[in-house]
Coordinates of C-alpha atoms in Angstrom, one line a residue:
M19 CA 65.5 42.3 165.0
P20 CA 68.6 44.2 166.6
T21 CA 70.8 42.3 169.0
A22 CA 72.4 44.4 171.8
L23 CA 75.0 42.5 174.2
V24 CA 75.3 43.7 178.1
T25 CA 78.5 42.7 179.9
G26 CA 78.3 42.8 183.3
A27 CA 74.7 41.8 183.0
N28 CA 74.3 39.7 186.0
R29 CA 73.4 42.9 188.5
G30 CA 72.3 46.4 188.8
I31 CA 72.8 48.3 185.8
G32 CA 73.7 46.3 183.6
L33 CA 70.9 44.0 184.5
A34 CA 68.5 47.0 184.1
L35 CA 69.7 47.6 180.6
C36 CA 68.8 44.2 179.9
K37 CA 65.6 44.9 180.6
A38 CA 65.6 48.2 178.8
L39 CA 66.6 47.2 175.4
R40 CA 64.3 43.9 175.3
T41 CA 61.5 46.4 175.9
H42 CA 62.7 48.6 172.5
G43 CA 62.9 45.0 170.9
Y44 CA 66.4 43.7 170.9
D45 CA 66.9 40.7 171.0
V46 CA 69.5 41.1 174.6
I47 CA 72.5 38.3 174.5
A48 CA 73.7 39.0 178.8
V49 CA 77.1 37.7 179.7
C50 CA 78.5 38.2 182.9
R51 CA 81.4 36.3 184.9
S52 CA 78.1 34.2 187.3
C53 CA 74.6 34.4 186.7
S54 CA 72.1 35.8 188.7
A55 CA 68.6 34.6 189.5
E56 CA 67.1 37.7 188.5
L57 CA 69.1 37.9 185.1
E58 CA 68.1 33.9 184.5
A59 CA 64.4 35.6 185.3
L60 CA 64.4 37.4 182.2
E61 CA 65.0 34.4 179.8
L62 CA 66.9 36.0 177.8
R63 CA 70.6 34.3 175.6
I64 CA 72.9 33.9 178.5
E65 CA 77.1 33.8 178.4
R66 CA 78.3 33.0 181.5
G67 CA 81.8 32.6 182.5
V68 CA 83.1 35.7 180.9
D69 CA 85.6 37.3 182.3
V70 CA 87.3 40.7 180.7
R71 CA 89.9 40.2 182.3
D72 CA 91.0 37.3 180.0
R73 CA 91.5 38.2 176.5
D74 CA 90.8 34.1 176.3
S75 CA 87.7 33.7 177.5
L76 CA 86.5 36.5 175.4
N77 CA 87.9 34.7 172.0
R78 CA 85.1 31.8 172.8
L79 CA 82.7 34.2 173.4
A80 CA 83.3 35.6 169.8
E81 CA 83.3 31.6 168.7
R82 CA 80.2 31.1 170.3
L83 CA 78.6 33.8 168.6
G84 CA 79.4 32.3 165.2
E85 CA 78.1 34.3 162.8
Q86 CA 75.9 36.3 164.9
R87 CA 76.2 40.4 164.3
I88 CA 76.0 42.6 166.6
D89 CA 74.0 46.3 166.5
L90 CA 74.7 47.1 170.0
L91 CA 77.6 46.6 172.3
V92 CA 77.2 48.0 176.0
L93 CA 79.8 47.2 177.9
N94 CA 79.4 48.0 181.3
A95 CA 81.0 45.7 183.4
G96 CA 83.2 47.5 186.2
V97 CA 84.7 47.4 189.9
L98 CA 85.3 50.1 192.6
S99 CA 87.3 50.5 195.1
Q100 CA 88.0 53.4 197.0
E101 CA 91.7 54.1 197.7
S102 CA 92.8 57.8 200.0
L103 CA 96.5 59.1 200.1
G104 CA 98.4 58.5 203.2
E105 CA 96.1 54.5 203.2
L106 CA 98.2 53.5 199.7
D107 CA 99.5 50.4 200.7
H108 CA 99.9 47.0 198.9
D109 CA 96.5 45.7 198.7
A110 CA 95.3 49.4 197.6
F111 CA 98.0 49.6 194.6
E112 CA 96.5 46.2 194.0
R113 CA 92.4 47.0 194.0
M114 CA 94.0 50.3 191.6
R115 CA 95.4 47.8 189.3
L116 CA 92.3 45.2 189.3
Q117 CA 90.6 48.2 188.5
F118 CA 91.4 49.3 185.6
E119 CA 91.8 45.6 184.3
V120 CA 88.1 45.9 184.8
N121 CA 87.3 48.8 184.0
A122 CA 89.7 50.8 181.5
L123 CA 91.8 47.2 179.9
G124 CA 88.1 44.9 180.1
P125 CA 85.9 46.7 177.4
L126 CA 89.1 47.2 174.6
R127 CA 89.5 44.1 175.1
C128 CA 85.6 43.2 174.0
V129 CA 86.0 45.4 171.5
E130 CA 89.1 43.8 169.9
A131 CA 87.6 40.3 170.4
L132 CA 84.1 41.2 169.3
A133 CA 85.2 43.7 166.8
D134 CA 84.6 40.9 163.8
R135 CA 81.1 40.6 165.5
L136 CA 80.2 44.1 164.9
A137 CA 77.6 45.1 162.1
D138 CA 78.8 47.9 160.2
G139 CA 76.5 51.0 161.8
A140 CA 76.7 49.6 164.8
R141 CA 76.9 51.3 168.2
I142 CA 78.5 50.8 171.1
G143 CA 78.5 52.3 175.0
L144 CA 81.4 52.7 177.2
I145 CA 80.0 53.0 180.7
T146 CA 82.0 55.6 182.0
S147 CA 81.8 57.4 185.2
R148 CA 82.0 61.7 185.6
M149 CA 84.6 60.8 188.4
G150 CA 86.9 60.0 185.4
S151 CA 86.2 63.5 184.6
L152 CA 89.8 65.5 185.1
E153 CA 88.1 69.1 185.0
D154 CA 85.2 68.0 187.5
N155 CA 87.5 66.3 189.9
S156 CA 86.5 68.9 192.7
S157 CA 87.2 66.0 196.0
G158 CA 90.2 64.1 195.3
G159 CA 90.4 60.1 196.5
Y160 CA 89.1 57.2 194.4
Y161 CA 92.7 57.3 192.9
G162 CA 92.4 54.0 191.2
Y163 CA 88.2 54.3 190.2
R164 CA 88.8 58.1 189.0
M165 CA 92.4 56.8 186.6
S166 CA 91.0 53.7 185.2
K167 CA 88.0 55.7 184.0
A168 CA 90.2 58.2 182.8
A169 CA 91.8 55.6 180.9
L170 CA 88.7 54.2 179.6
N171 CA 87.3 57.6 178.3
A172 CA 90.9 57.8 176.3
A173 CA 90.1 54.8 175.0
G174 CA 86.4 55.5 174.2
R175 CA 88.3 58.7 172.3
S176 CA 90.5 56.3 170.0
L177 CA 87.8 53.5 169.1
A178 CA 85.7 56.2 167.9
H179 CA 88.0 57.3 165.2
D180 CA 89.4 53.7 164.5
L181 CA 85.6 52.7 163.8
R182 CA 84.7 55.9 162.0
P183 CA 84.6 54.2 158.8
R184 CA 82.8 51.4 159.1
G185 CA 80.3 54.1 160.2
I186 CA 80.3 52.6 164.0
A187 CA 80.2 54.8 166.7
V188 CA 81.4 55.0 170.0
F189 CA 79.8 57.2 173.1
L190 CA 81.1 57.5 176.4
L191 CA 78.2 57.6 178.8
H192 CA 77.9 58.1 182.8
P193 CA 74.7 56.5 184.0
G194 CA 74.4 58.3 187.3
Y195 CA 75.0 58.2 190.8
V196 CA 72.7 54.7 190.8
R197 CA 71.7 52.9 193.9
T198 CA 73.3 49.6 193.1
D199 CA 75.6 47.5 195.6
M200 CA 78.7 49.0 194.3
T201 CA 77.6 52.1 195.7
D202 CA 76.2 50.0 198.4
H203 CA 72.4 51.3 197.7
N204 CA 73.6 54.8 197.9
G205 CA 72.5 57.4 195.1
D206 CA 70.0 59.4 193.5
V207 CA 68.8 57.3 191.0
D208 CA 67.5 53.9 191.0
P209 CA 68.8 51.5 187.8
D210 CA 65.4 51.1 186.1
Q211 CA 65.9 55.0 185.4
S212 CA 69.4 55.3 184.9
A213 CA 69.1 52.3 182.1
A214 CA 66.5 54.0 180.2
R215 CA 68.1 56.8 179.9
L216 CA 70.7 55.4 178.5
V217 CA 69.4 53.4 175.8
D218 CA 68.1 57.0 175.0
R219 CA 71.0 58.3 174.8
L220 CA 72.2 55.7 172.5
R221 CA 69.1 55.5 170.5
Q222 CA 69.1 59.3 169.7
L223 CA 73.0 59.9 168.9
S224 CA 74.5 60.1 165.7
L225 CA 77.5 58.9 164.5
A226 CA 78.7 62.8 163.9
E227 CA 78.7 62.7 167.8
S228 CA 81.1 59.7 168.1
G229 CA 83.6 60.1 170.9
S230 CA 81.3 62.0 173.1
F231 CA 81.4 61.7 176.9
W232 CA 77.3 62.3 178.1
H233 CA 75.6 61.9 181.5
A234 CA 72.5 59.6 181.2
N235 CA 70.2 62.7 181.3
G236 CA 71.3 64.3 178.4
Q237 CA 73.5 66.6 179.7
T238 CA 77.5 66.8 178.0
L239 CA 80.3 66.5 180.5
P240 CA 83.9 67.6 180.7
W241 CA 87.0 66.2 180.2

């Protein structure tokens, strides 16, 4: 049975990904800072107390995994806040700093900490956003989120090159505008539908497409 590890697994898209991956026959390791009743109910292996901002926290996770090999790594943990020009005060810059720590540096820390646990030929899904696309930005604002996701996309391209010799593919995946707590339950797709599409992309894309940027619905996205 292949093993999948999902970060940010306690709610929203992460929780839905855990459900979807299990239906596809994966042994799922759910990673989160704090658990939820919904995640507990899935009766999966849960790794609590893992903060993607904290290298030591991730190294301890790697130690607990022991010799476990990860076939699919889905880095989903993220935060969102809105910053607007003319209102970029101290608090706004602190929120932007947090978004860089979690959205951009967090996934890179995870890969660094778990690289030795990745099976040769594994796949990595970086849950990004089309809001990180420079070409697709037609409305401005959301400075921290847009910049952090653009940085994540750049990291994903570098990871694709660096991991290719091991046959490990890396994909940048936009889940859609999903109705979750992060979006105040606005959106045009439910978490379960988004998760099903994301899993389809991860199962169907090949090493030849490593480093590419996709919408969960199968549409390629501009950088």
